JSON list of C-alpha atoms in Angstrom, two decimals:
[
{"chain": "P", "resi": 1, "resn": "MET", "atom": "CA", "xyz": [-0.01, -0.08, 0.02]},
{"chain": "P", "resi": 2, "resn": "GLU", "atom": "CA", "xyz": [2.84, 2.48, 0.92]},
{"chain": "P", "resi": 3, "resn": "ASN", "atom": "CA", "xyz": [4.28, 1.80, -2.66]},
{"chain": "P", "resi": 4, "resn": "ARG", "atom": "CA", "xyz": [0.92, 2.87, -4.31]},
{"chain": "P", "resi": 5, "resn": "LYS", "atom": "CA", "xyz": [0.52, 5.99, -2.46]},
{"chain": "P", "resi": 6, "resn": "TRP", "atom": "CA", "xyz": [4.35, 6.74, -3.18]},
{"chain": "P", "resi": 7, "resn": "LEU", "atom": "CA", "xyz": [3.44, 6.26, -6.99]},
{"chain": "P", "resi": 8, "resn": "GLN", "atom": "CA", "xyz": [0.44, 8.49, -6.71]},
{"chain": "P", "resi": 9, "resn": "ARG", "atom": "CA", "xyz": [2.79, 11.25, -5.46]},
{"chain": "P", "resi": 10, "resn": "LYS", "atom": "CA", "xyz": [5.32, 10.61, -8.49]},
{"chain": "P", "resi": 11, "resn": "TYR", "atom": "CA", "xyz": [2.66, 10.23, -11.17]},
{"chain": "P", "resi": 12, "resn": "PRO", "atom": "CA", "xyz": [-0.42, 12.44, -10.24]},
{"chain": "P", "resi": 13, "resn": "LYS", "atom": "CA", "xyz": [-1.45, 13.12, -13.57]},
{"chain": "P", "resi": 14, "resn": "THR", "atom": "CA", "xyz": [-1.05, 9.52, -15.02]},
{"chain": "P", "resi": 15, "resn": "PHE", "atom": "CA", "xyz": [-1.40, 7.47, -11.43]},
{"chain": "P", "resi": 16, "resn": "ASN", "atom": "CA", "xyz": [-4.57, 5.31, -12.96]},
{"chain": "P", "resi": 17, "resn": "GLU", "atom": "CA", "xyz": [-2.72, 4.47, -16.00]},
{"chain": "P", "resi": 18, "resn": "VAL", "atom": "CA", "xyz": [0.66, 3.58, -14.35]},
{"chain": "P", "resi": 19, "resn": "ASN", "atom": "CA", "xyz": [-1.24, 2.08, -11.56]},
{"chain": "P", "resi": 20, "resn": "LYS", "atom": "CA", "xyz": [-3.01, -0.58, -13.82]},
{"chain": "P", "resi": 21, "resn": "PHE", "atom": "CA", "xyz": [0.61, -1.20, -15.81]},
{"chain": "P", "resi": 22, "resn": "LEU", "atom": "CA", "xyz": [2.64, -2.22, -12.46]},
{"chain": "P", "resi": 23, "resn": "ASN", "atom": "CA", "xyz": [1.95, -5.23, -10.59]},
{"chain": "P", "resi": 24, "resn": "ASP", "atom": "CA", "xyz": [3.31, -5.11, -6.91]},
{"chain": "P", "resi": 25, "resn": "GLU", "atom": "CA", "xyz": [6.38, -7.20, -7.86]},
{"chain": "P", "resi": 26, "resn": "GLN", "atom": "CA", "xyz": [7.39, -4.54, -10.82]},
{"chain": "P", "resi": 27, "resn": "LEU", "atom": "CA", "xyz": [6.23, -1.77, -8.63]},
{"chain": "P", "resi": 28, "resn": "GLN", "atom": "CA", "xyz": [8.96, -2.72, -6.08]},
{"chain": "P", "resi": 29, "resn": "THR", "atom": "CA", "xyz": [11.32, -3.33, -8.69]},
{"chain": "P", "resi": 30, "resn": "PHE", "atom": "CA", "xyz": [10.46, 0.11, -10.11]},
{"chain": "P", "resi": 31, "resn": "LYS", "atom": "CA", "xyz": [11.09, 2.04, -6.73]},
{"chain": "P", "resi": 32, "resn": "GLU", "atom": "CA", "xyz": [14.24, 0.08, -6.01]},
{"chain": "P", "resi": 33, "resn": "GLN", "atom": "CA", "xyz": [16.21, 0.45, -9.31]},
{"chain": "P", "resi": 34, "resn": "LYS", "atom": "CA", "xyz": [15.22, 3.91, -10.16]},
{"chain": "P", "resi": 35, "resn": "TYR", "atom": "CA", "xyz": [13.63, 3.05, -13.21]},
{"chain": "P", "resi": 36, "resn": "LYS", "atom": "CA", "xyz": [11.46, 5.74, -15.31]},
{"chain": "P", "resi": 37, "resn": "ILE", "atom": "CA", "xyz": [8.05, 5.54, -16.61]},
{"chain": "P", "resi": 38, "resn": "GLY", "atom": "CA", "xyz": [8.03, 6.30, -20.47]},
{"chain": "P", "resi": 39, "resn": "ARG", "atom": "CA", "xyz": [5.89, 6.02, -23.57]},
{"chain": "P", "resi": 40, "resn": "LEU", "atom": "CA", "xyz": [7.10, 4.04, -26.62]},
{"chain": "P", "resi": 41, "resn": "THR", "atom": "CA", "xyz": [7.51, 6.80, -29.63]},
{"chain": "P", "resi": 42, "resn": "GLU", "atom": "CA", "xyz": [6.82, 4.18, -32.61]},
{"chain": "P", "resi": 43, "resn": "ASP", "atom": "CA", "xyz": [5.82, 0.68, -33.11]},
{"chain": "P", "resi": 44, "resn": "ILE", "atom": "CA", "xyz": [8.44, -2.14, -31.92]},
{"chain": "P", "resi": 45, "resn": "ASN", "atom": "CA", "xyz": [8.29, -5.82, -33.17]},
{"chain": "P", "resi": 46, "resn": "GLN", "atom": "CA", "xyz": [9.66, -7.93, -30.34]},
{"chain": "P", "resi": 47, "resn": "GLU", "atom": "CA", "xyz": [8.01, -11.38, -30.56]},
{"chain": "P", "resi": 48, "resn": "GLU", "atom": "CA", "xyz": [4.85, -9.37, -30.43]},
{"chain": "P", "resi": 49, "resn": "ILE", "atom": "CA", "xyz": [4.24, -5.99, -31.62]},
{"chain": "P", "resi": 50, "resn": "TYR", "atom": "CA", "xyz": [3.70, -3.18, -29.03]},
{"chain": "P", "resi": 51, "resn": "ASP", "atom": "CA", "xyz": [2.21, -0.20, -30.07]},
{"chain": "P", "resi": 52, "resn": "LYS", "atom": "CA", "xyz": [3.37, 3.53, -30.17]},
{"chain": "P", "resi": 53, "resn": "GLY", "atom": "CA", "xyz": [1.93, 5.03, -26.80]},
{"chain": "P", "resi": 54, "resn": "LYS", "atom": "CA", "xyz": [2.25, 1.93, -24.74]},
{"chain": "P", "resi": 55, "resn": "LEU", "atom": "CA", "xyz": [3.65, 2.27, -21.20]},
{"chain": "P", "resi": 56, "resn": "CYS", "atom": "CA", "xyz": [6.97, 0.99, -20.31]},
{"chain": "P", "resi": 57, "resn": "MET", "atom": "CA", "xyz": [9.65, 1.17, -17.54]},
{"chain": "P", "resi": 58, "resn": "PHE", "atom": "CA", "xyz": [13.38, 1.94, -18.62]},
{"chain": "P", "resi": 59, "resn": "LYS", "atom": "CA", "xyz": [16.46, 2.78, -17.47]},
{"chain": "P", "resi": 60, "resn": "ARG", "atom": "CA", "xyz": [18.66, 5.40, -18.87]},
{"chain": "P", "resi": 61, "resn": "THR", "atom": "CA", "xyz": [22.14, 4.08, -19.34]},
{"chain": "P", "resi": 62, "resn": "ASN", "atom": "CA", "xyz": [25.71, 5.54, -18.19]},
{"chain": "P", "resi": 63, "resn": "PRO", "atom": "CA", "xyz": [26.24, 8.55, -20.34]},
{"chain": "P", "resi": 64, "resn": "ILE", "atom": "CA", "xyz": [29.70, 7.78, -20.55]},
{"chain": "P", "resi": 65, "resn": "ASN", "atom": "CA", "xyz": [29.16, 4.37, -22.17]},
{"chain": "P", "resi": 66, "resn": "SER", "atom": "CA", "xyz": [26.20, 5.88, -24.16]},
{"chain": "P", "resi": 67, "resn": "TYR", "atom": "CA", "xyz": [28.65, 6.14, -27.35]},
{"chain": "P", "resi": 68, "resn": "ASN", "atom": "CA", "xyz": [29.23, 2.60, -27.25]},
{"chain": "P", "resi": 69, "resn": "TYR", "atom": "CA", "xyz": [26.06, 1.41, -26.14]},
{"chain": "P", "resi": 70, "resn": "PRO", "atom": "CA", "xyz": [23.44, 3.68, -26.77]},
{"chain": "P", "resi": 71, "resn": "SER", "atom": "CA", "xyz": [20.42, 1.56, -26.16]},
{"chain": "P", "resi": 72, "resn": "HIS", "atom": "CA", "xyz": [17.99, 1.57, -23.25]},
{"chain": "P", "resi": 73, "resn": "PRO", "atom": "CA", "xyz": [16.99, -1.68, -21.20]},
{"chain": "P", "resi": 74, "resn": "ILE", "atom": "CA", "xyz": [12.94, -1.44, -21.22]},
{"chain": "P", "resi": 75, "resn": "ILE", "atom": "CA", "xyz": [10.00, -3.51, -19.78]},
{"chain": "P", "resi": 76, "resn": "VAL", "atom": "CA", "xyz": [6.83, -3.80, -21.20]},
{"chain": "P", "resi": 77, "resn": "LYS", "atom": "CA", "xyz": [3.52, -5.44, -20.62]},
{"chain": "P", "resi": 78, "resn": "CYS", "atom": "CA", "xyz": [2.86, -8.14, -22.75]},
{"chain": "P", "resi": 79, "resn": "ASN", "atom": "CA", "xyz": [-0.36, -8.45, -24.72]},
{"chain": "P", "resi": 80, "resn": "ASP", "atom": "CA", "xyz": [-0.84, -12.17, -24.93]},
{"chain": "P", "resi": 81, "resn": "ASN", "atom": "CA", "xyz": [1.01, -13.26, -21.66]},
{"chain": "P", "resi": 82, "resn": "LEU", "atom": "CA", "xyz": [4.07, -14.08, -23.87]},
{"chain": "P", "resi": 83, "resn": "THR", "atom": "CA", "xyz": [6.07, -14.53, -20.59]},
{"chain": "P", "resi": 84, "resn": "VAL", "atom": "CA", "xyz": [5.45, -16.14, -17.31]},
{"chain": "P", "resi": 85, "resn": "SER", "atom": "CA", "xyz": [5.40, -12.78, -15.24]},
{"chain": "P", "resi": 86, "resn": "GLY", "atom": "CA", "xyz": [3.45, -11.09, -18.03]},
{"chain": "P", "resi": 87, "resn": "TYR", "atom": "CA", "xyz": [6.10, -8.41, -18.76]},
{"chain": "P", "resi": 88, "resn": "HIS", "atom": "CA", "xyz": [8.74, -8.52, -21.39]},
{"chain": "P", "resi": 89, "resn": "SER", "atom": "CA", "xyz": [12.29, -6.94, -21.54]},
{"chain": "P", "resi": 90, "resn": "PHE", "atom": "CA", "xyz": [14.46, -5.87, -24.35]},
{"chain": "P", "resi": 91, "resn": "TRP", "atom": "CA", "xyz": [16.56, -3.13, -25.58]},
{"chain": "P", "resi": 92, "resn": "VAL", "atom": "CA", "xyz": [15.52, -0.17, -27.62]},
{"chain": "P", "resi": 93, "resn": "SER", "atom": "CA", "xyz": [17.64, 3.51, -28.76]},
{"chain": "P", "resi": 94, "resn": "PRO", "atom": "CA", "xyz": [17.13, 6.41, -26.89]},
{"chain": "P", "resi": 95, "resn": "ASN", "atom": "CA", "xyz": [14.52, 7.96, -29.56]},
{"chain": "P", "resi": 96, "resn": "GLN", "atom": "CA", "xyz": [12.10, 5.05, -29.09]},
{"chain": "P", "resi": 97, "resn": "VAL", "atom": "CA", "xyz": [10.91, 5.92, -26.03]},
{"chain": "P", "resi": 98, "resn": "GLU", "atom": "CA", "xyz": [10.30, 9.31, -24.35]},
{"chain": "P", "resi": 99, "resn": "GLU", "atom": "CA", "xyz": [9.85, 9.65, -20.21]},
{"chain": "P", "resi": 100, "resn": "VAL", "atom": "CA", "xyz": [6.64, 10.45, -18.86]},
{"chain": "P", "resi": 101, "resn": "ARG", "atom": "CA", "xyz": [6.53, 13.39, -16.64]},
{"chain": "P", "resi": 102, "resn": "SER", "atom": "CA", "xyz": [4.21, 12.91, -13.58]}
]
């Protein structure tokens, strides 16, 4: 319950959408590992098509290493339960995801 209250303070405008996106386990991971919430800026095909505008959790990479490794790891919710957890992770380029501000 404390994590949900924290999430509501962090994302007051998009809380309902973000709350549906994150289950308890993913919310704990989001909070502990300092992920950010973002939206896909284009359709991505990774075993299943993730539409533009879909919510995702992402983590920015180290700017010093971004020249060699410019991709960001992201986690999206599967449409058809592709994985056991219901979430799918893969890497995208920085221009394929934008951060959701509050």
